[in-house]
mmCIF file of C-alpha atoms and ligand atoms in Angstrom:
data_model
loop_
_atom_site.group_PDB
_atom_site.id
_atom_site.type_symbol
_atom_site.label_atom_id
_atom_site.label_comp_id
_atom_site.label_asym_id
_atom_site.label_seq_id
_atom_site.Cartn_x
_atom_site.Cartn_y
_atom_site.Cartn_z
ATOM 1 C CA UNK A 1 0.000 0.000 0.000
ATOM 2 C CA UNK A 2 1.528 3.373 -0.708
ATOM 3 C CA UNK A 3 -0.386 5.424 0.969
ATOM 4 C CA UNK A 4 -1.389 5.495 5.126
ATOM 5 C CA UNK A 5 -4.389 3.978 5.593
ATOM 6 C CA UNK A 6 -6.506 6.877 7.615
ATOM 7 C CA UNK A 7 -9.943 4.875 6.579
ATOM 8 C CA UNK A 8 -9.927 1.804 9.041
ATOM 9 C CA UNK A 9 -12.292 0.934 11.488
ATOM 10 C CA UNK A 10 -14.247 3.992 10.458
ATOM 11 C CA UNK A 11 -17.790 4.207 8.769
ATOM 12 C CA UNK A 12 -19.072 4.841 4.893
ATOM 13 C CA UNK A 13 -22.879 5.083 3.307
ATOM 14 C CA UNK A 14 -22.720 4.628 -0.492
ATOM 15 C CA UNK A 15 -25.701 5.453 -2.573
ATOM 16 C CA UNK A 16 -26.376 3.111 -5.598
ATOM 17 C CA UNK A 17 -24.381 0.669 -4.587
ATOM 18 C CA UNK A 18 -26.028 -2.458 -5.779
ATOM 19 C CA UNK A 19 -23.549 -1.664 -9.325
ATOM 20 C CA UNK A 20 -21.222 -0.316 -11.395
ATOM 21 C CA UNK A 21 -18.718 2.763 -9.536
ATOM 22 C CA UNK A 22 -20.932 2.541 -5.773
ATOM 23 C CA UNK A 23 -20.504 -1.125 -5.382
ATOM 24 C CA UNK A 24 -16.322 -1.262 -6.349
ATOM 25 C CA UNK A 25 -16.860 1.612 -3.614
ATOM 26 C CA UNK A 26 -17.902 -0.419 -1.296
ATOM 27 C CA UNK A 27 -15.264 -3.406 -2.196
ATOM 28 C CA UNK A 28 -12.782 -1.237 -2.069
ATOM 29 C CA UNK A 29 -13.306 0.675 1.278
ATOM 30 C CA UNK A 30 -14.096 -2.928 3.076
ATOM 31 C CA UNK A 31 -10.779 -4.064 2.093
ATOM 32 C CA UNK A 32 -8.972 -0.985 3.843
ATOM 33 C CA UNK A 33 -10.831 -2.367 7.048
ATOM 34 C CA UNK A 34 -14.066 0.469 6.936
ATOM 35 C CA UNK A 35 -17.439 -0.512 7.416
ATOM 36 C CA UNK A 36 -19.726 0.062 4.671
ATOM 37 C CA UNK A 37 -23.519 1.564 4.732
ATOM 38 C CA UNK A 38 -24.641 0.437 1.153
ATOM 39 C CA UNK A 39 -27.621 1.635 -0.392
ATOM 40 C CA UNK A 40 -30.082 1.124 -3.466
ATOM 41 C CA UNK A 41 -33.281 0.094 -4.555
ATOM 42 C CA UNK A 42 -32.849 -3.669 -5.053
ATOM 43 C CA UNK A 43 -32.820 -5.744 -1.752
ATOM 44 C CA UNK A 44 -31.585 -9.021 -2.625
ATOM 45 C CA UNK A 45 -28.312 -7.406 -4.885
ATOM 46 C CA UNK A 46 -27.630 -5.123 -1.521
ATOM 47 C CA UNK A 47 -27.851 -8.399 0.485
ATOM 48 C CA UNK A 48 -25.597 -10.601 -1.557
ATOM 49 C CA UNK A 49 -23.216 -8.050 -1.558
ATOM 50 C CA UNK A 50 -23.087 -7.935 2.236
ATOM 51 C CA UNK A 51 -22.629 -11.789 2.204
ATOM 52 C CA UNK A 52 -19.523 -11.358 -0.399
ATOM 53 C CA UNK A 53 -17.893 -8.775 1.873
ATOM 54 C CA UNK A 54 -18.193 -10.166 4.938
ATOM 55 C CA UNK A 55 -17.047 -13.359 3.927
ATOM 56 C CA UNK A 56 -14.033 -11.311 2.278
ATOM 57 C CA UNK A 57 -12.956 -9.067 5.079
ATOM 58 C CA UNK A 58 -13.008 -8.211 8.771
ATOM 59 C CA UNK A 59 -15.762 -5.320 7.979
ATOM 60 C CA UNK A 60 -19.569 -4.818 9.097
ATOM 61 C CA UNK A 61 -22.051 -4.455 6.154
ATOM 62 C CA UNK A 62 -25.550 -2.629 6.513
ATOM 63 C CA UNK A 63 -27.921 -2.702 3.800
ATOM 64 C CA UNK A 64 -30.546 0.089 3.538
ATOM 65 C CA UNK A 65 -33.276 -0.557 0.864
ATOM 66 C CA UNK A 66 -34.455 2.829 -0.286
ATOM 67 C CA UNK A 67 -35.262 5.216 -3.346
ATOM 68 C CA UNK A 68 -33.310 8.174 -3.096
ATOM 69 C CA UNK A 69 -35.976 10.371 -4.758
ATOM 70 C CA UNK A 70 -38.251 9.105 -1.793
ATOM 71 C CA UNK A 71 -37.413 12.447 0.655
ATOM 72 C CA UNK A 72 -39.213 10.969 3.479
ATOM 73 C CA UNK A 73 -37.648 7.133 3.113
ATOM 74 C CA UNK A 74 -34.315 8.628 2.919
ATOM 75 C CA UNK A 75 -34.788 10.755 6.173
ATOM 76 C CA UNK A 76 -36.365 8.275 8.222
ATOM 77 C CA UNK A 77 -33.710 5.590 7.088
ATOM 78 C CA UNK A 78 -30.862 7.506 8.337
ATOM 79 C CA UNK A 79 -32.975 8.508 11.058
ATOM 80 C CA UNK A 80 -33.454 5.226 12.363
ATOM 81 C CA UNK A 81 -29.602 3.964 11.934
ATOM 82 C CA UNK A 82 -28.513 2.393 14.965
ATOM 83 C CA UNK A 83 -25.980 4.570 16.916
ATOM 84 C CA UNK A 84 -22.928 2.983 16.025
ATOM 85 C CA UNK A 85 -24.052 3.735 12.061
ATOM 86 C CA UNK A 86 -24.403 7.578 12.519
ATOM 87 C CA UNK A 87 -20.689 7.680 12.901
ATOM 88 C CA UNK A 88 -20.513 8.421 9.453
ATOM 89 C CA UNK A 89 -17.057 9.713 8.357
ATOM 90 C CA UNK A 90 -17.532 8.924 4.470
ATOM 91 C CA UNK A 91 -20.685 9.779 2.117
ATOM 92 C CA UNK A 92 -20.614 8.727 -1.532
ATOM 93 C CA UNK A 93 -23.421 10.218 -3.288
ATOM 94 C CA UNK A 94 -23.286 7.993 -6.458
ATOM 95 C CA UNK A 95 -27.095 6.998 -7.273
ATOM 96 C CA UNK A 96 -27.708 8.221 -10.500
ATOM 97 C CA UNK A 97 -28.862 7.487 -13.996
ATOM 98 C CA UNK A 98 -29.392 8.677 -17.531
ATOM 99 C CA UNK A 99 -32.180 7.538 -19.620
ATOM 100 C CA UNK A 100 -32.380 7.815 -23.233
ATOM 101 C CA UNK A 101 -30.236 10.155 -26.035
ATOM 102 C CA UNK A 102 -33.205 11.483 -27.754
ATOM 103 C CA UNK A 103 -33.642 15.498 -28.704
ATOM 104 C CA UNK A 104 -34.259 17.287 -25.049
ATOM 105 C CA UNK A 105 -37.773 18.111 -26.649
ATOM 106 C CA UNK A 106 -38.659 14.127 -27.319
ATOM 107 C CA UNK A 107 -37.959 13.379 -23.642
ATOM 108 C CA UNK A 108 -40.909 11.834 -21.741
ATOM 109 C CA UNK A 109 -41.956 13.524 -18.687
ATOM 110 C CA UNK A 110 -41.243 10.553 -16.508
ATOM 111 C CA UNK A 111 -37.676 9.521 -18.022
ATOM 112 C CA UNK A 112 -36.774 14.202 -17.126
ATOM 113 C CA UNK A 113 -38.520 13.766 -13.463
ATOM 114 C CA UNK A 114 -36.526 10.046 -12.933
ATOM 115 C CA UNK A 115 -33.050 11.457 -14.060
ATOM 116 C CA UNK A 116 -33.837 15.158 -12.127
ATOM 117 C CA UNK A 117 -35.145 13.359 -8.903
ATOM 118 C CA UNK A 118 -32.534 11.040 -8.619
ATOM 119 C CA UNK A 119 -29.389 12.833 -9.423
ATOM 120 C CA UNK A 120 -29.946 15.852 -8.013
ATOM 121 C CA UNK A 121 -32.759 16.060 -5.353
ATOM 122 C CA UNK A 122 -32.163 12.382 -4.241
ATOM 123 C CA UNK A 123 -28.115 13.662 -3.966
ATOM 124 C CA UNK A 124 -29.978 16.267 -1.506
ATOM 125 C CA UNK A 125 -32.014 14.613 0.444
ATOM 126 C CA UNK A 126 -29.109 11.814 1.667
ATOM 127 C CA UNK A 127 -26.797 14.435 1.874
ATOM 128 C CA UNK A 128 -29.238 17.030 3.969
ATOM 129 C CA UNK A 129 -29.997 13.912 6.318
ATOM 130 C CA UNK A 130 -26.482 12.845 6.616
ATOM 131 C CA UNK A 131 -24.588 16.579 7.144
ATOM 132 C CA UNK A 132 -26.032 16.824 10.641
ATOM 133 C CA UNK A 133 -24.754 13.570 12.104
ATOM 134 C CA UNK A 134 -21.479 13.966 10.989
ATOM 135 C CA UNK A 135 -21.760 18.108 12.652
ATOM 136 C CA UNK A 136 -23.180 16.674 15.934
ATOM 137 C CA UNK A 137 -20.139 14.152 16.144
ATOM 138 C CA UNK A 138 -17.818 16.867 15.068
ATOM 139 C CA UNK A 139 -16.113 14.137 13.270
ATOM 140 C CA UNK A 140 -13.037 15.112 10.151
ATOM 141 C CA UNK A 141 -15.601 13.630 7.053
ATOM 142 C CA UNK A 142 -15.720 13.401 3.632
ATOM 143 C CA UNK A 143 -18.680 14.007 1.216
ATOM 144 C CA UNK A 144 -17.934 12.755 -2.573
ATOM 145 C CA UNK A 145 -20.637 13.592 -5.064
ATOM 146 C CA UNK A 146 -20.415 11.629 -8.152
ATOM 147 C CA UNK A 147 -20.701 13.815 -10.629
ATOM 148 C CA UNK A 148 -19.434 13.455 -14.314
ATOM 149 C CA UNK A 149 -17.042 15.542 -17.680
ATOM 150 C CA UNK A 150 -21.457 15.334 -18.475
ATOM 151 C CA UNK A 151 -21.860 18.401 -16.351
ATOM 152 C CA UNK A 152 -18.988 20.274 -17.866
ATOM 153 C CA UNK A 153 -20.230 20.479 -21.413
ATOM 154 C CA UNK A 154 -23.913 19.385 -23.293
ATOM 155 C CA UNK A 155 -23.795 16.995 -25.747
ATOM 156 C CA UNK A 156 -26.225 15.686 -28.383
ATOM 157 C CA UNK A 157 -29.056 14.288 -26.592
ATOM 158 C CA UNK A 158 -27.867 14.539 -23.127
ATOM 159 C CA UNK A 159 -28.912 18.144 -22.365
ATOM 160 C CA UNK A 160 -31.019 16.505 -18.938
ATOM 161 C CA UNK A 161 -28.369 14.695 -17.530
ATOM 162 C CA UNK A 162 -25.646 17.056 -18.819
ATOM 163 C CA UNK A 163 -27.436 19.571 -16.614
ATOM 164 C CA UNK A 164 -28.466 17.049 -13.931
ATOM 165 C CA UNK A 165 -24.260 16.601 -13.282
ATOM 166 C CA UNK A 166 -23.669 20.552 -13.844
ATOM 167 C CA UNK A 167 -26.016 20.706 -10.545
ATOM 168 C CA UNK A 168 -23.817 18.022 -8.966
ATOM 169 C CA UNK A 169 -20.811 20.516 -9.393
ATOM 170 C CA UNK A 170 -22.716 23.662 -8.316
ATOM 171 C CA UNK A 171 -24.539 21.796 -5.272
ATOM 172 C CA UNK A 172 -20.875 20.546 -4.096
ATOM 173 C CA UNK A 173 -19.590 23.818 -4.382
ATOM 174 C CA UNK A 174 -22.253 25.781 -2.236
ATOM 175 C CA UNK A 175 -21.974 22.867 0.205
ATOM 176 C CA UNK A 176 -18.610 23.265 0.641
ATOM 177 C CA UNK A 177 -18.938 26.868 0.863
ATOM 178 C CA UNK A 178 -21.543 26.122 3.403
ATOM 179 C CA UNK A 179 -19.489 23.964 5.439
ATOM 180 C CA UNK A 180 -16.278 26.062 4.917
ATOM 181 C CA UNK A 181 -16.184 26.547 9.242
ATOM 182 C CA UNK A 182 -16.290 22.627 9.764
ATOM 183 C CA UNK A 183 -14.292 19.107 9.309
ATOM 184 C CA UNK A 184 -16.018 18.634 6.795
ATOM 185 C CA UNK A 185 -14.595 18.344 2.885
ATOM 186 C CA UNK A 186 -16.410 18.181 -0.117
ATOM 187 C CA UNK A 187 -15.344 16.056 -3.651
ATOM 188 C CA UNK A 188 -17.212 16.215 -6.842
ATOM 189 C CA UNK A 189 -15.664 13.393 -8.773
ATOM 190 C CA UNK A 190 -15.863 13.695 -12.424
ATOM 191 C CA UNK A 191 -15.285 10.659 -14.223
ATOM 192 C CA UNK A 192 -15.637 10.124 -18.157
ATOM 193 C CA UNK A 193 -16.736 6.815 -19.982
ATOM 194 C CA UNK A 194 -16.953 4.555 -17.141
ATOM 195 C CA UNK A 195 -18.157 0.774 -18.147
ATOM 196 C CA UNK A 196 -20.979 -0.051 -16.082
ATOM 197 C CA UNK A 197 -24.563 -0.749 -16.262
ATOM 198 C CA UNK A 198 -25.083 2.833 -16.766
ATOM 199 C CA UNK A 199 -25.807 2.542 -20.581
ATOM 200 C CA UNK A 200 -27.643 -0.498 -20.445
ATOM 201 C CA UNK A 201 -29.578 1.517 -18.076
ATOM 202 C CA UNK A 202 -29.783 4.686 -20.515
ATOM 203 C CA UNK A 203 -30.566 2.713 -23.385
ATOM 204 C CA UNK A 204 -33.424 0.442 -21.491
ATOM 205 C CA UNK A 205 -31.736 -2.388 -21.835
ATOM 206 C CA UNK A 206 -30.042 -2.277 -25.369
ATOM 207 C CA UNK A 207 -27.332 -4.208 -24.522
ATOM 208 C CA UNK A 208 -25.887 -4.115 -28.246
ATOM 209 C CA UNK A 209 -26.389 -0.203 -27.879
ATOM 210 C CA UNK A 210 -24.431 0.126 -24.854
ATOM 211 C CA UNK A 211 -21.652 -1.860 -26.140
ATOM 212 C CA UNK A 212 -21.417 0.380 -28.984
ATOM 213 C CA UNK A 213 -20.921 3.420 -26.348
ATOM 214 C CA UNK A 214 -17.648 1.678 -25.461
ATOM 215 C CA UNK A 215 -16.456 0.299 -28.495
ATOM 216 C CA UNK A 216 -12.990 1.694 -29.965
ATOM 217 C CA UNK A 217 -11.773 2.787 -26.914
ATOM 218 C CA UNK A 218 -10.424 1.551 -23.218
ATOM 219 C CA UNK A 219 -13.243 2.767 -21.096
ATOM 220 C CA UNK A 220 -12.110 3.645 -17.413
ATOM 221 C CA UNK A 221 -13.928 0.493 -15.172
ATOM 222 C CA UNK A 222 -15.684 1.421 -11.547
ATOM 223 C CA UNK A 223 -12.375 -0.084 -9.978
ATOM 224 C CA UNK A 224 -10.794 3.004 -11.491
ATOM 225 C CA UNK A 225 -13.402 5.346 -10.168
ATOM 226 C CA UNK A 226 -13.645 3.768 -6.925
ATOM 227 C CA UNK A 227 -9.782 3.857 -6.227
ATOM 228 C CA UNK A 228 -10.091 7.979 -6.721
ATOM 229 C CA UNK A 229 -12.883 7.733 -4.320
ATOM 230 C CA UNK A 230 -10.940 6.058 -1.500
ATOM 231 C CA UNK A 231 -7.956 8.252 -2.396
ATOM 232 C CA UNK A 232 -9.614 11.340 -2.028
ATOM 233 C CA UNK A 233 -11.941 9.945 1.274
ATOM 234 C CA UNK A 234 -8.241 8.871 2.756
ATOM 235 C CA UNK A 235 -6.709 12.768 2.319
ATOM 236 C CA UNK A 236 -4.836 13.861 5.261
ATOM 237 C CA UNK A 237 -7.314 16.213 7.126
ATOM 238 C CA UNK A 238 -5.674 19.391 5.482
ATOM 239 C CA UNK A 239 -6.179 18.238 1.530
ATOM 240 C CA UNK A 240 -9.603 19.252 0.251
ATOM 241 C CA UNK A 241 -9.748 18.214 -2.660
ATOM 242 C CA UNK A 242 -12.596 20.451 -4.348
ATOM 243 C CA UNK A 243 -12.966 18.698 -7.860
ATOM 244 C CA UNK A 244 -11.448 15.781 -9.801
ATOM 245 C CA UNK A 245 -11.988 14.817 -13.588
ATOM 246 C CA UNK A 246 -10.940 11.104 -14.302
ATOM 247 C CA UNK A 247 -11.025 10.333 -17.779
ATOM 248 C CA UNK A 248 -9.899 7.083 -19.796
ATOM 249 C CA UNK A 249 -7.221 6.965 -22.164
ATOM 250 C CA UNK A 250 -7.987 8.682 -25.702
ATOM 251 C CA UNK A 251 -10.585 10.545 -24.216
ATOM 252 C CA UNK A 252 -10.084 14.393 -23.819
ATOM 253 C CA UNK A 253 -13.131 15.819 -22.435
ATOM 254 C CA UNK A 254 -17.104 14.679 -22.083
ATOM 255 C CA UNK A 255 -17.777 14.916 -25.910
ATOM 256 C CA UNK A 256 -14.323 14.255 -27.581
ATOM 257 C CA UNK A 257 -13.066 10.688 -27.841
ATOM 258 C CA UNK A 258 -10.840 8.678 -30.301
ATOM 259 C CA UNK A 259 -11.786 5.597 -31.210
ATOM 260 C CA UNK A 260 -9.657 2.994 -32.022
ATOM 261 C CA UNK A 261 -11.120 0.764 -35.053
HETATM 262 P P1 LIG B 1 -24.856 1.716 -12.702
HETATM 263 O O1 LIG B 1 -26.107 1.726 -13.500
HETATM 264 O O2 LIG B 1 -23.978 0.527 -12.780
HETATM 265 O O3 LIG B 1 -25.180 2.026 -11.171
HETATM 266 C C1 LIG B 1 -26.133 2.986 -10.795
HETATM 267 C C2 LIG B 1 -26.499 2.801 -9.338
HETATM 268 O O4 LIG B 1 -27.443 3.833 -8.972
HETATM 269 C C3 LIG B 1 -27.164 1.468 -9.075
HETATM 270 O O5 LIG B 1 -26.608 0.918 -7.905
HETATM 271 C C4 LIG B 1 -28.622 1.821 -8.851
HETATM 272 O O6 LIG B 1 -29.166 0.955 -7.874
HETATM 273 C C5 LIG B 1 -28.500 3.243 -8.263
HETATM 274 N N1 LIG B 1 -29.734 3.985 -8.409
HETATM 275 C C6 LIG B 1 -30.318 4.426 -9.547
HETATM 276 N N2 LIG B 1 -31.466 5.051 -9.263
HETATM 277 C C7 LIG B 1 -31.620 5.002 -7.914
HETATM 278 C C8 LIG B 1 -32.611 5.471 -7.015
HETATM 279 N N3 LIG B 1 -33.701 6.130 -7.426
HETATM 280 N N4 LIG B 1 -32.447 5.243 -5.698
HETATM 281 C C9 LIG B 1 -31.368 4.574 -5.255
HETATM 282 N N5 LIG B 1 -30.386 4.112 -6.040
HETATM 283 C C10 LIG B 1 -30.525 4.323 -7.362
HETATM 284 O O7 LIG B 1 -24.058 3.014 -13.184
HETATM 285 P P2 LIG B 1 -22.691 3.685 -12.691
HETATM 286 O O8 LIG B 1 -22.022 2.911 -11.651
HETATM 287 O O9 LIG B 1 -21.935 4.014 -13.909
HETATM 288 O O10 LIG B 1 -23.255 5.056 -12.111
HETATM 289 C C11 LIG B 1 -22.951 5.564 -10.829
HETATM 290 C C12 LIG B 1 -22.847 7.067 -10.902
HETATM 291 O O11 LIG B 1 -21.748 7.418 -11.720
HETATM 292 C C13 LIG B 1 -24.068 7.771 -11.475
HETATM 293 O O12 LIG B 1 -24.323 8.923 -10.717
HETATM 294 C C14 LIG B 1 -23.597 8.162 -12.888
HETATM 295 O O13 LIG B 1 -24.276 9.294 -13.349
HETATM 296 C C15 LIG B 1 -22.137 8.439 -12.605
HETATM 297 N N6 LIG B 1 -21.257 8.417 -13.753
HETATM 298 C C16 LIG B 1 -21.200 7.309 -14.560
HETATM 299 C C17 LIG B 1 -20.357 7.317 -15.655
HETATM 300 C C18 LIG B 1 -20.286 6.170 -16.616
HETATM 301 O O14 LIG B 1 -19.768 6.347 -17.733
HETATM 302 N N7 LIG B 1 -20.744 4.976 -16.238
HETATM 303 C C19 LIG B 1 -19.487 8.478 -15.933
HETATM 304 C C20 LIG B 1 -19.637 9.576 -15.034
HETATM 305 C C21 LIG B 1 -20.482 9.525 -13.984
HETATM 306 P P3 LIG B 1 -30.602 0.280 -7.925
HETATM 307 O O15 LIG B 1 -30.977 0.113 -9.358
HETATM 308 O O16 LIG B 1 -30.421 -1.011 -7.191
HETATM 309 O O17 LIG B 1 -31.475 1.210 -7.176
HETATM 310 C C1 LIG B 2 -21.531 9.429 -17.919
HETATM 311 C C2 LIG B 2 -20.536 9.669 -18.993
HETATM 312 O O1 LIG B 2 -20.257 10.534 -21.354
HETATM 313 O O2 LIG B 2 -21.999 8.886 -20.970
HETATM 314 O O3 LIG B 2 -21.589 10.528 -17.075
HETATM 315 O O4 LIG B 2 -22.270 11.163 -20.222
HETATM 316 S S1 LIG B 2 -21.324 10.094 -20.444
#
């Protein structure tokens, strides 16, 4: 290991962890000894997850079942934690979604209020109902917001999400403005073309479109993602890292890639 571990024995929630970046999260933050909150909508995913993990490493798993766009789920859920669990020292806000590539103006309703309520208010409501445990404890924490290169630039098709990650940016920043007087750091982690479920998701389960999303290049995986998460959650108390863009190889920014044939 090249760095100190600072992360043992201490306590993270990870949204959307049942896949993809939140789940290599999770892996990865067990294995340096932390236990691991881990969230998401499907219940028997969350719980074979805990079984891998414990089995794997000397860690405590908790699974909370919820639906971050659910504002009253979410704040009774972390309400209710057992004591122990409110000693959170790491957030990952990483639920989140796109659906569809369609003109903005062909979007249904219900795929605009799914990606909106999810990425952004859902992002709000954990992190409004997490904040004040970690200021009661007056614990040194770390809040990483998933974001994306999406929210730096619109592309074709993606102007919800696009603007759905450009909130993740500007919500991190106030919040760290807002917790400036704290222990408290903030992270918006910007990754690029990140193989996960993610387009499967987007495309509604076009597998073969996905693929195609991918294809020509060496997307980054959620190992790669998660490894920038732990870094940054394992900073020395004085690094505050405000904002990090992680992109593969070959790409150079959210809309400019080279494919390989
Ligand atoms: P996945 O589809 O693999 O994972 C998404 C996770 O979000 C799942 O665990 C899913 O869990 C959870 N989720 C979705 N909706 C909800 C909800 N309403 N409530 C609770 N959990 C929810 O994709 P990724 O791992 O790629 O995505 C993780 C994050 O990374 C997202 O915020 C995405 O925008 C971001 N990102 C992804 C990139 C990529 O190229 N893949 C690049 C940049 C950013 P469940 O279905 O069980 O609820
Ligand atoms: C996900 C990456 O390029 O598909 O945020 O929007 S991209």
């Amino acid at each position: 290991m090249f760095f100190e571990n600072r992360l043992k024995g201490k306590t993270a929630l990870i949204t959307g962890a049942t896949s993809g970046i939140g789940k290599s999260c999770a892996v990865k933050f067990a294995q340096l000894g932390m236990n691991v909150i881990i969230t998401g909508r499907r219940e028997s995913i969350l719980q074979e997850i805990k079984n891998e993990v414990e089995k794997n490493y000397k860690v405590e798993v908790l699974t909370i079942t919820l639906d971050v766009r659910n504002a009253a789920e979410v704040k009774e859920s972390i309400d209710k934690l057992p004591e122990k669990w409110k000693n959170i020292s790491v957030l990952v806000n990483n639920a989140g979604l796109a659906l569809g590539l369609e003109k903005m103006y062909c979007n249904s309703i219900k795929d605009i209020d799914t990606v909106i309520d999810t990425n952004v208010k859902g992002l709000l409501y954990v992190t409004n109902a997490v904040v004040p445990l970690m200021l009661k404890r007056d614990i040194s924490a770390t809040i990483i917001n998933i974001g994306s290169v999406a929210g730096d630039a619109a592309y074709a098709g993606g102007g919800v999400y696009c603007a759905s990650k450009a909130a993740v940016k500007l919500l991190s920043d106030g919040l760290r403005i807002d917790l400036v007087d704290t222990k408290i750091k903030v992270t918006d982690i910007k990754p690029g073309l990140v193989e996960t479920n993610f387009s499967v998701v987007r495309f509604k389960g076009d597998k073969e479109r996905a693929d195609g999303v991918y294809k020509g290049i060496k997307p980054l995986t959620p190992d790669d993602v998660a490894d920038n998460v732990v870094y940054v959650a394992n900073l020395p108390e004085n690094v505050h890292v405000a904002e990090m863009t992680v992109l593969c190889q070959n790409q150079a920014d959210g809309r400019t890639l080279y494919r390989l044939s």
